[in-house]
Each structure stands twice: as structure tokens, then as C-alpha cells.
Tab-separated table of C-alpha atoms and ligand atoms in Angstrom:
chain	number	residue	atom	x	y	z
A	1	GLU	CA	24.580	22.070	20.090
A	2	ASP	CA	23.409	18.397	18.336
A	3	ALA	CA	20.403	17.960	20.825
A	4	ALA	CA	19.405	21.330	19.682
A	5	ARG	CA	19.627	20.587	15.925
A	6	ALA	CA	17.906	17.067	16.002
A	7	GLN	CA	15.304	18.464	17.318
A	8	ARG	CA	14.995	21.467	14.335
A	9	PHE	CA	15.456	18.823	12.328
A	10	GLN	CA	12.968	16.935	13.908
A	11	ALA	CA	10.566	19.993	13.610
A	12	ARG	CA	11.196	20.806	10.244
A	13	ILE	CA	9.701	16.705	9.268
A	14	ASP	CA	6.713	17.216	11.609
A	15	ALA	CA	5.720	20.499	9.911
A	16	GLU	CA	6.461	18.747	6.289
A	17	GLU	CA	9.284	20.270	5.191
A	18	ARG	CA	11.381	18.518	2.450
A	19	ILE	CA	15.285	17.664	3.825
A	20	GLU	CA	17.168	18.688	0.645
A	21	PRO	CA	21.329	17.733	0.316
A	22	ASN	CA	22.965	20.178	2.046
A	23	ASP	CA	20.383	20.379	5.097
A	24	TRP	CA	22.026	19.241	8.492
A	25	MET	CA	20.753	15.674	9.588
A	26	PRO	CA	20.871	12.961	12.206
A	27	SER	CA	23.534	10.550	10.374
A	28	ALA	CA	21.642	7.804	11.592
A	29	TYR	CA	18.743	9.443	8.765
A	30	ARG	CA	21.740	9.863	6.567
A	31	LYS	CA	22.516	6.043	6.904
A	32	THR	CA	19.255	4.882	6.720
A	33	LEU	CA	18.518	6.963	3.469
A	34	VAL	CA	21.016	5.628	2.028
A	35	ARG	CA	20.515	1.678	2.905
A	36	GLN	CA	17.090	2.127	1.382
A	37	ILE	CA	17.477	4.040	-1.634
A	38	SER	CA	20.615	1.804	-2.852
A	39	GLN	CA	18.503	-1.190	-1.928
A	40	HIS	CA	15.735	0.104	-4.253
A	41	ALA	CA	18.552	1.536	-6.988
A	42	HIS	CA	19.932	-2.333	-6.626
A	43	SER	CA	16.545	-3.713	-6.700
A	44	GLU	CA	16.151	-2.033	-10.361
A	45	ILE	CA	19.288	-2.953	-12.479
A	46	VAL	CA	18.707	-7.001	-11.025
A	47	GLY	CA	14.894	-6.586	-11.378
A	48	MET	CA	15.734	-6.172	-15.861
A	49	LEU	CA	16.864	-9.591	-15.325
A	50	PRO	CA	13.858	-11.544	-14.552
A	51	GLU	CA	12.483	-9.642	-17.471
A	52	GLY	CA	15.336	-9.594	-19.718
A	53	ASN	CA	15.202	-13.420	-20.162
A	54	TRP	CA	12.068	-12.502	-22.119
A	55	ILE	CA	13.119	-10.380	-24.360
A	56	THR	CA	14.352	-12.419	-27.662
A	57	ARG	CA	10.420	-14.368	-26.549
A	58	ALA	CA	8.016	-12.055	-27.108
A	59	PRO	CA	5.460	-13.068	-28.674
A	60	SER	CA	4.958	-9.811	-30.852
A	61	LEU	CA	6.906	-6.620	-32.228
A	62	ARG	CA	4.161	-5.193	-30.555
A	63	ARG	CA	5.174	-6.908	-26.884
A	64	LYS	CA	8.379	-7.244	-27.987
A	65	ALA	CA	8.832	-2.591	-27.829
A	66	ALA	CA	6.653	-2.632	-24.561
A	67	LEU	CA	9.045	-5.416	-22.518
A	68	LEU	CA	12.191	-3.370	-24.366
A	69	ALA	CA	10.683	0.191	-23.243
A	70	LYS	CA	9.742	-0.895	-20.011
A	71	VAL	CA	13.202	-2.774	-18.662
A	72	GLN	CA	15.257	0.477	-20.084
A	73	ASP	CA	12.912	2.430	-18.151
A	74	GLU	CA	13.875	0.167	-14.946
A	75	CYS	CA	17.621	1.273	-16.191
A	76	GLY	CA	16.608	4.431	-15.610
A	77	HIS	CA	14.456	4.327	-12.256
A	78	GLY	CA	18.143	2.084	-10.968
A	79	LEU	CA	20.321	5.651	-12.572
A	80	TYR	CA	18.250	8.137	-10.498
A	81	LEU	CA	17.804	6.746	-7.797
A	82	TYR	CA	22.264	5.800	-7.339
A	83	ALA	CA	22.104	9.737	-8.339
A	84	ALA	CA	19.786	10.376	-5.381
A	85	ALA	CA	22.088	8.447	-3.016
A	86	GLU	CA	24.662	10.285	-4.207
A	87	THR	CA	23.907	13.082	-2.654
A	88	LEU	CA	23.652	11.967	0.603
A	89	GLY	CA	27.249	11.649	-0.053
A	90	ALA	CA	27.320	7.688	-0.646
A	91	SER	CA	29.789	6.406	-3.556
A	92	ARG	CA	27.752	4.864	-6.255
A	93	GLU	CA	31.215	2.602	-6.966
A	94	GLU	CA	31.001	1.423	-2.904
A	95	LEU	CA	27.426	1.242	-3.556
A	96	VAL	CA	27.531	-0.714	-6.486
A	97	ASP	CA	30.614	-2.641	-5.078
A	98	ALA	CA	28.738	-3.618	-2.182
A	99	MET	CA	25.684	-4.928	-4.404
A	100	LEU	CA	28.405	-7.223	-6.206
A	101	ALA	CA	29.888	-8.844	-3.557
A	102	GLY	CA	26.057	-9.759	-2.162
A	103	LYS	CA	26.691	-7.470	0.747
A	104	ALA	CA	23.787	-5.220	-0.405
A	105	LYS	CA	20.281	-6.331	-0.413
A	106	TYR	CA	17.895	-6.283	-3.112
A	107	SER	CA	14.355	-6.658	-3.621
A	108	SER	CA	13.368	-10.460	-2.398
A	109	ILE	CA	11.598	-10.791	-5.885
A	110	PHE	CA	13.469	-10.163	-8.182
A	111	ASN	CA	14.889	-14.140	-6.896
A	112	TYR	CA	12.804	-16.118	-8.707
A	113	PRO	CA	13.103	-17.249	-12.538
A	114	THR	CA	10.629	-16.809	-14.971
A	115	LEU	CA	9.812	-19.519	-16.579
A	116	THR	CA	6.533	-19.085	-19.030
A	117	TRP	CA	5.586	-15.482	-21.249
A	118	ALA	CA	2.814	-15.541	-18.501
A	119	ASP	CA	5.511	-14.727	-15.462
A	120	ILE	CA	6.029	-11.488	-17.775
A	121	GLY	CA	2.151	-10.708	-17.401
A	122	VAL	CA	2.509	-11.419	-13.502
A	123	ILE	CA	5.807	-9.428	-13.246
A	124	GLY	CA	3.684	-6.219	-14.411
A	125	TRP	CA	0.507	-6.944	-12.840
A	126	LEU	CA	1.597	-8.046	-9.430
A	127	VAL	CA	5.190	-7.064	-9.280
A	128	ASP	CA	4.677	-3.295	-10.451
A	129	GLY	CA	1.060	-3.424	-8.664
A	130	ALA	CA	2.969	-3.405	-5.427
A	131	ALA	CA	5.956	-1.236	-6.395
A	132	ILE	CA	3.758	1.472	-6.794
A	133	MET	CA	1.729	0.916	-3.840
A	134	ASN	CA	4.393	1.299	-1.904
A	135	GLN	CA	6.373	4.380	-3.905
A	136	ILE	CA	3.417	6.560	-3.903
A	137	PRO	CA	3.584	7.034	-0.385
A	138	LEU	CA	7.354	7.435	-1.216
A	139	CYS	CA	5.866	10.565	-3.061
A	140	ARG	CA	5.975	12.626	-0.512
A	141	CYS	CA	8.999	10.948	1.800
A	142	SER	CA	10.653	13.577	3.847
A	143	TYR	CA	14.138	13.519	2.004
A	144	GLY	CA	13.664	15.741	-1.147
A	145	PRO	CA	15.453	14.018	-4.027
A	146	TYR	CA	14.399	10.558	-3.464
A	147	ALA	CA	10.556	12.168	-3.048
A	148	ARG	CA	10.905	14.040	-6.379
A	149	ALA	CA	12.817	10.850	-8.705
A	150	MET	CA	9.608	8.380	-7.297
A	151	ILE	CA	6.801	10.898	-8.701
A	152	ARG	CA	8.482	9.970	-12.629
A	153	VAL	CA	9.320	6.650	-11.839
A	154	CYS	CA	5.679	6.016	-10.128
A	155	LYS	CA	3.792	7.638	-13.655
A	156	GLU	CA	6.637	4.767	-15.340
A	157	GLU	CA	5.704	2.499	-13.259
A	158	SER	CA	2.293	2.597	-13.943
A	159	PHE	CA	2.530	1.911	-17.710
A	160	HIS	CA	4.555	-1.322	-16.407
A	161	GLN	CA	1.402	-2.357	-14.190
A	162	ARG	CA	-0.353	-1.296	-17.215
A	163	GLN	CA	1.285	-3.657	-20.104
A	164	GLY	CA	1.577	-5.932	-17.052
A	165	TYR	CA	-2.334	-6.293	-16.811
A	166	GLU	CA	-3.312	-6.558	-20.775
A	167	ILE	CA	-0.448	-8.929	-21.570
A	168	MET	CA	-2.979	-11.258	-18.644
A	169	LEU	CA	-6.502	-10.310	-19.955
A	170	THR	CA	-5.330	-11.550	-23.307
A	171	LEU	CA	-3.914	-14.770	-22.330
A	172	CYS	CA	-7.190	-15.168	-19.276
A	173	HIS	CA	-9.532	-14.504	-23.046
A	174	GLY	CA	-6.931	-17.138	-24.470
A	175	SER	CA	-7.457	-20.663	-25.249
A	176	ALA	CA	-7.712	-22.886	-21.967
A	177	GLU	CA	-3.970	-23.204	-22.458
A	178	GLN	CA	-3.559	-19.795	-22.127
A	179	LYS	CA	-5.637	-19.854	-19.090
A	180	ALA	CA	-3.629	-22.180	-18.033
A	181	MET	CA	-0.620	-20.690	-18.037
A	182	ALA	CA	-1.309	-17.291	-16.709
A	183	GLN	CA	-2.855	-19.161	-13.308
A	184	GLU	CA	0.327	-21.074	-13.001
A	185	ALA	CA	2.493	-18.280	-13.270
A	186	LEU	CA	0.102	-16.586	-10.488
A	187	ASN	CA	0.150	-19.148	-8.133
A	188	ARG	CA	4.500	-19.127	-8.305
A	189	TRP	CA	4.269	-15.707	-7.056
A	190	TRP	CA	1.103	-14.843	-5.501
A	191	TRP	CA	3.532	-15.600	-2.096
A	192	PRO	CA	7.317	-13.858	-3.236
A	193	VAL	CA	4.980	-10.723	-4.116
A	194	LEU	CA	3.037	-10.426	-0.358
A	195	MET	CA	6.834	-10.282	0.780
A	196	MET	CA	7.671	-7.678	-1.608
A	197	PHE	CA	6.876	-5.509	0.990
A	198	GLY	CA	8.889	-6.426	3.709
A	199	PRO	CA	8.566	-8.231	7.381
A	200	PRO	CA	5.032	-7.949	9.406
A	201	ASP	CA	4.981	-4.764	11.335
A	202	GLN	CA	6.291	-7.033	14.961
A	203	ALA	CA	9.856	-7.967	13.040
A	204	SER	CA	10.400	-4.594	10.750
A	205	GLN	CA	13.572	-3.294	12.868
A	206	HIS	CA	13.251	0.386	10.951
A	207	SER	CA	9.746	1.071	11.098
A	208	ASP	CA	9.638	2.947	14.094
A	209	THR	CA	12.379	5.619	13.221
A	210	SER	CA	11.854	5.857	9.546
A	211	THR	CA	7.811	6.742	10.239
A	212	LYS	CA	9.077	9.569	12.739
A	213	TRP	CA	11.431	10.674	9.617
A	214	LYS	CA	8.485	10.462	7.349
A	215	ILE	CA	10.173	8.342	5.133
A	216	LYS	CA	7.687	5.897	5.386
A	217	ARG	CA	3.629	6.424	5.615
A	218	PHE	CA	2.273	3.418	5.948
A	219	SER	CA	3.431	0.149	7.771
A	220	ASN	CA	5.025	-2.890	5.530
A	221	ASP	CA	1.316	-4.607	7.179
A	222	GLU	CA	-0.728	-1.900	5.657
A	223	LEU	CA	0.680	-0.967	3.074
A	224	ARG	CA	0.249	-5.166	2.015
A	225	GLN	CA	-3.091	-5.127	2.815
A	226	LYS	CA	-4.110	-2.705	0.672
A	227	PHE	CA	-2.158	-4.126	-2.062
A	228	ILE	CA	-4.430	-7.136	-1.721
A	229	ASP	CA	-7.778	-4.866	-1.345
A	230	ALA	CA	-6.704	-3.753	-4.767
A	231	THR	CA	-5.707	-6.788	-6.548
A	232	VAL	CA	-8.563	-9.252	-5.495
A	233	PRO	CA	-11.045	-7.678	-7.969
A	234	GLN	CA	-7.915	-7.462	-10.629
A	235	ALA	CA	-7.623	-11.203	-10.260
A	236	GLN	CA	-11.678	-11.479	-10.280
A	237	TYR	CA	-12.302	-9.937	-13.131
A	238	LEU	CA	-9.496	-11.769	-14.706
A	239	GLY	CA	-11.477	-15.205	-13.962
A	240	LEU	CA	-8.330	-15.962	-11.829
A	241	ILE	CA	-7.586	-17.761	-8.167
A	242	ILE	CA	-5.889	-16.274	-5.935
A	243	PRO	CA	-3.966	-19.129	-4.608
A	244	ASP	CA	-4.996	-18.818	-0.507
A	245	PRO	CA	-7.541	-20.865	0.640
A	246	ARG	CA	-7.847	-19.583	4.000
A	247	MET	CA	-8.484	-16.107	2.050
A	248	LYS	CA	-11.413	-14.403	3.244
A	249	GLN	CA	-12.910	-11.298	3.261
A	250	ASP	CA	-13.676	-9.265	6.863
A	251	GLU	CA	-16.500	-6.995	8.127
A	252	GLN	CA	-14.821	-3.755	6.632
A	253	GLY	CA	-14.651	-5.747	3.568
A	254	HIS	CA	-10.869	-6.442	3.524
A	255	TRP	CA	-9.423	-9.030	2.411
A	256	VAL	CA	-7.181	-11.105	5.003
A	257	HIS	CA	-4.636	-13.470	3.957
A	258	GLY	CA	-3.516	-17.063	5.284
A	259	PRO	CA	-0.683	-16.955	7.252
A	260	ILE	CA	3.404	-15.959	4.806
A	261	ASP	CA	5.568	-18.123	5.005
A	262	TRP	CA	8.594	-16.020	6.781
A	263	SER	CA	10.955	-18.585	6.357
A	264	GLU	CA	10.807	-18.712	2.795
A	265	PHE	CA	12.021	-14.552	2.993
A	266	LYS	CA	14.493	-15.368	5.362
A	267	GLN	CA	16.239	-18.383	2.831
A	268	VAL	CA	15.897	-15.993	-0.103
A	269	LEU	CA	17.626	-12.930	1.702
A	270	ALA	CA	19.902	-14.801	3.263
A	271	GLY	CA	21.533	-16.140	-0.507
A	272	ASN	CA	19.734	-19.409	-1.258
A	273	GLY	CA	16.604	-17.995	-2.985
A	274	PRO	CA	16.251	-19.752	-6.825
A	275	CYS	CA	18.520	-17.493	-8.646
A	276	ASN	CA	20.327	-15.438	-6.190
A	277	ARG	CA	23.572	-17.112	-7.167
A	278	ASP	CA	22.267	-16.583	-11.143
A	279	ARG	CA	21.489	-12.882	-10.716
A	280	LEU	CA	24.759	-11.992	-8.904
A	281	ALA	CA	26.784	-13.803	-11.426
A	282	ALA	CA	24.923	-11.903	-14.229
A	283	ARG	CA	25.188	-8.624	-12.236
A	284	ARG	CA	29.206	-9.174	-12.146
A	285	LYS	CA	29.769	-9.995	-15.504
A	286	ALA	CA	27.562	-7.432	-16.905
A	287	HIS	CA	30.059	-4.985	-14.295
A	288	ALA	CA	33.347	-6.579	-15.850
A	289	ASP	CA	32.311	-6.174	-19.503
A	290	GLY	CA	31.011	-2.565	-18.791
A	291	ALA	CA	34.414	-2.085	-17.607
A	292	TRP	CA	36.246	-0.378	-20.882
A	293	VAL	CA	33.059	1.903	-21.172
A	294	ARG	CA	33.334	3.390	-17.769
A	295	GLU	CA	37.019	3.820	-18.367
A	296	ALA	CA	36.271	5.704	-21.980
A	297	ALA	CA	34.190	8.104	-20.250
A	298	ALA	CA	36.361	8.846	-17.794
A	299	ALA	CA	39.168	9.577	-20.631
A	300	TYR	CA	36.652	11.250	-22.421
A	301	ALA	CA	35.482	13.443	-19.314
A	302	GLU	CA	39.363	14.564	-18.446
A	303	LYS	CA	40.849	14.802	-21.915
A	304	ARG	CA	36.631	17.548	-21.775
A	305	ALA	CA	38.409	19.179	-18.791
A	306	ARG	CA	42.052	19.614	-20.335
A	307	ARG	CA	40.933	21.494	-23.421
A	308	GLN	CA	38.722	23.516	-21.103
A	309	MET	CA	41.712	24.356	-19.021
A	310	ALA	CA	43.785	25.338	-21.752
B	1	LIG	N1	13.298	-7.407	-0.140
B	1	LIG	O1	13.316	-3.174	8.795
B	1	LIG	P1	12.339	-3.703	7.295
B	1	LIG	C1	11.088	-2.646	-7.754
B	1	LIG	C2	14.502	-5.472	4.395
B	1	LIG	S1	10.318	-2.773	-6.565
B	1	LIG	C3	14.810	-7.978	0.632
B	1	LIG	O2	10.918	-3.407	7.543
B	1	LIG	P2	12.412	-1.354	5.782
B	1	LIG	C4	10.282	-1.887	-9.240
B	1	LIG	C5	15.002	-4.586	4.383
B	1	LIG	O3	15.390	-3.827	4.024
B	1	LIG	C6	11.004	-2.960	-5.556
B	1	LIG	N2	14.826	-7.741	1.521
B	1	LIG	O4	13.084	-2.927	6.065
B	1	LIG	C7	10.599	-3.195	-10.344
B	1	LIG	C8	16.165	-4.858	5.349
B	1	LIG	O5	17.347	-5.161	5.889
B	1	LIG	P3	18.860	-4.155	6.245
B	1	LIG	C9	11.856	-2.035	-4.883
B	1	LIG	C10	13.428	-6.829	2.372
B	1	LIG	O6	13.489	-0.375	4.585
B	1	LIG	C11	9.151	-4.160	-10.701
B	1	LIG	C12	15.316	-5.826	7.076
B	1	LIG	O7	14.528	-6.888	5.781
B	1	LIG	N3	11.722	-0.973	-3.868
B	1	LIG	O8	12.593	-2.588	-7.749
B	1	LIG	C13	12.647	-6.535	1.858
B	1	LIG	O9	11.633	0.015	7.078
B	1	LIG	C14	9.690	-4.377	-11.689
B	1	LIG	C15	14.232	-5.386	7.284
B	1	LIG	O10	12.791	-4.827	7.166
B	1	LIG	C16	12.136	-0.558	-2.870
B	1	LIG	O11	13.181	-1.028	-2.616
B	1	LIG	C17	12.500	-7.526	0.699
B	1	LIG	N4	11.555	-7.650	-0.293
B	1	LIG	O12	10.753	-1.617	4.880
B	1	LIG	C18	11.553	-3.375	-10.794
B	1	LIG	C19	11.403	0.376	-2.963
B	1	LIG	N5	11.471	-6.064	2.561
B	1	LIG	O13	18.336	-2.888	4.792
B	1	LIG	C20	11.721	-4.347	-11.850
B	1	LIG	C21	11.711	1.160	-1.080
B	1	LIG	C22	12.570	-5.504	3.618
B	1	LIG	O14	18.559	-3.673	7.567
B	1	LIG	C23	10.930	-5.104	-11.845
B	1	LIG	N6	12.142	-0.157	0.104
B	1	LIG	N7	13.773	-6.200	3.768
B	1	LIG	O15	19.907	-5.431	6.085
B	1	LIG	C24	10.907	-0.339	1.207
B	1	LIG	O16	9.768	0.798	1.166
B	1	LIG	C25	11.691	-0.054	2.760
B	1	LIG	O17	12.880	-0.558	2.235
B	1	LIG	C26	10.698	-1.610	2.492
B	1	LIG	C27	11.508	-2.357	3.681
B	1	LIG	C28	9.418	-1.815	2.986
B	1	LIG	C29	10.822	-2.500	1.347
């Protein structure tokens, strides 16, 4: 019976049908989606911290308003994504607790510090640029609620990318000092951004099944390559140098990167990146400080339900 169901399920995927919350699905499909969607949600929530660090120091009211709006969008993305994970039967409390306990992953990129204002430009330009490259194909993911959430998320990410690129343009057309600040930020973020796409294809343990289930439409290396090809001309336009002396263009016009230091990636995933401890400490404090809000909301919901019954 289960084998027949699994076959029908795969036939629906192959026919590009969307899988919805109440449809039958293999438990491994459910598990991998809960894993990916919750990691994605945690990334959005932890991802507010590096930029949040600059809200009080944005150089003008206009920059401050845009940054504030961007960080609020990230919070919204996190909430849609938790809601999408809940449609699979996961509980939000459990997911959040796993993150706070350091058991659940979130993107490696958010474990790096934002040292100067140029980092805010680079995050929008490259981190959001990489996020879009990865998330546009997820709009066609086989699981309906995740795919639909990604459509709205991608629209907002493209505004984020543009606000970042515009900061970079301003700095690169500014004083020598501003241009140097932009280059220095690019130097620090370039390699960690390439790691956002995940391990190389031969080391990516989930890729085969996620591709078969049309959760993934492109491999980690394919998306990394698309990102680099899109980004090199943007760096050239800014007059910045990609900090990869071995990068070269092949005959098809692709920019081939030099070796990535995967030991750094492993260290960050193991909790030993430059900011892992700070990030978790900040999330734990926020969660504890927000306990009264959750309690008040639950008490209010209970009161309303009682009133409706009466
Ligand atoms: N960091 O077998 P694979 C954003 C883990 S964008 C940490 O290749 P998969 C927007 C992976 O989970 C960032 N862990 O895995 C924003 C797995 O571990 P597990 C978030 C990583 O799932 C911008 C193991 O390595 N975006 O937040 C990373 O097939 C600015 C083996 O890897 C998403 O989450 C990494 N970089 O492919 C917010 C997109 N890479 O679970 C604020 C959705 C891999 O077995 C400011 N996710 N790992 O313990 C995906 O597309 C996929 O999950 C991949 C990984 C492509 C990330």
C-alpha cells in the first residue's frame, strides 16, 4: 500500500503538481521540508542581528528608514516560514527551542560581524543577492505553502538587494576612504557568501532526494556559479576587486572561482564562527524578554474564546 502511495506521490511530483498540507507524503519528504523550512526561518530571524547592529548608526534618515524596513521584512519572512513549517505538523515552540539550544542550523553567513557601514551595503548586495539566486527556484518547489511563501519573500529580497547595491554605488563614487571601506567589506564577505550555497555537490548529502522531490531545482554548485556570473560584472561596474586572485573566465564566459576553504565552513557550522555565541545569546535573551508577550497573547486568546462560547 505504502509503495503504491509513494509511486503515486512521485508521479504527481513528476507531473509538476503541488503537494498540499493534507495530501499524503512520504515521511522523509515531510522531514526534509521541516528541516529546510525551519533552518530557513531561523536564518531570517538570526539574520536580523548583523544588520540590526547598524540601525542606530545609519548615516541618514533615509538610510535608517530603508534599513529598518528591511530588517522588519526579515522578521516577516521568518514568521511566514515558521507558519509554512507548521503546515507539516511541526510545532513552532519545538522548532524555536531547537534553534535556541544550538541544535538546529541557520545560515552560516549570519555568524560574521558587521564592522563598518559598508557591511550593510555588502549584505544587501551579496547576501540578499545570493538568497534571491537560491530562492527564485524555490518559488517552484513541489510543496505548495513553501513555494507560495517564496514568491512574496523574493519580491521583498529584490528590494533588499537594490538598497544594498545603492549603498555600494554611493560609497564607490564617494571619497577614497569610502571606496576603501567598500573594498574591505567585500574582501571579508566574499568567501562566506559563496559558502551560503552549501557544500560542493559531491558532499551535499540531501541533494539527490531533494532534487528527485523537486524541492531543489538546481544543485549547490550550479547556483553558486550562477551567482558568481551575475556578480562579477556588478563588482566591475562598482570598480571593486573580487578577492580571488585565481578567478578566471572560461571559454563559455563563466567566472571560475579559486578553491573555497571548506574547513572554515565546517567550523562555523560546528558553532565556532566569529559570532555564533553572540548570535545565540542575543536570540535567547530576546526570547526570554518576550515571554510576557506570549503569555499575554495566550491569555487574551483564551479570554476571547471563553467570551465567544458564552
Ligand atoms: N549554512 O546536503 P546539503 C536569508 C547544511 S538567506 C548552514 O547541501 P540542503 C535571507 C545543510 O542544512 C539564508 N548550514 O543541504 C536574508 C545540511 O545540514 P543538515 C537562508 C548549511 O538542504 C538575507 C548540510 O549542511 N536560506 O536568510 C549551509 O540540500 C539577509 C548538508 O548540506 C535558506 O535557508 C549554510 N550555508 O542544501 C536574511 C534557503 N549550507 O540539515 C537576513 C533554503 C548547507 O543535514 C539578511 N535552503 N548547510 O543538518 C536551501 O536552499 C538548502 O537548505 C541549502 C542547503 C542550499 C542551504
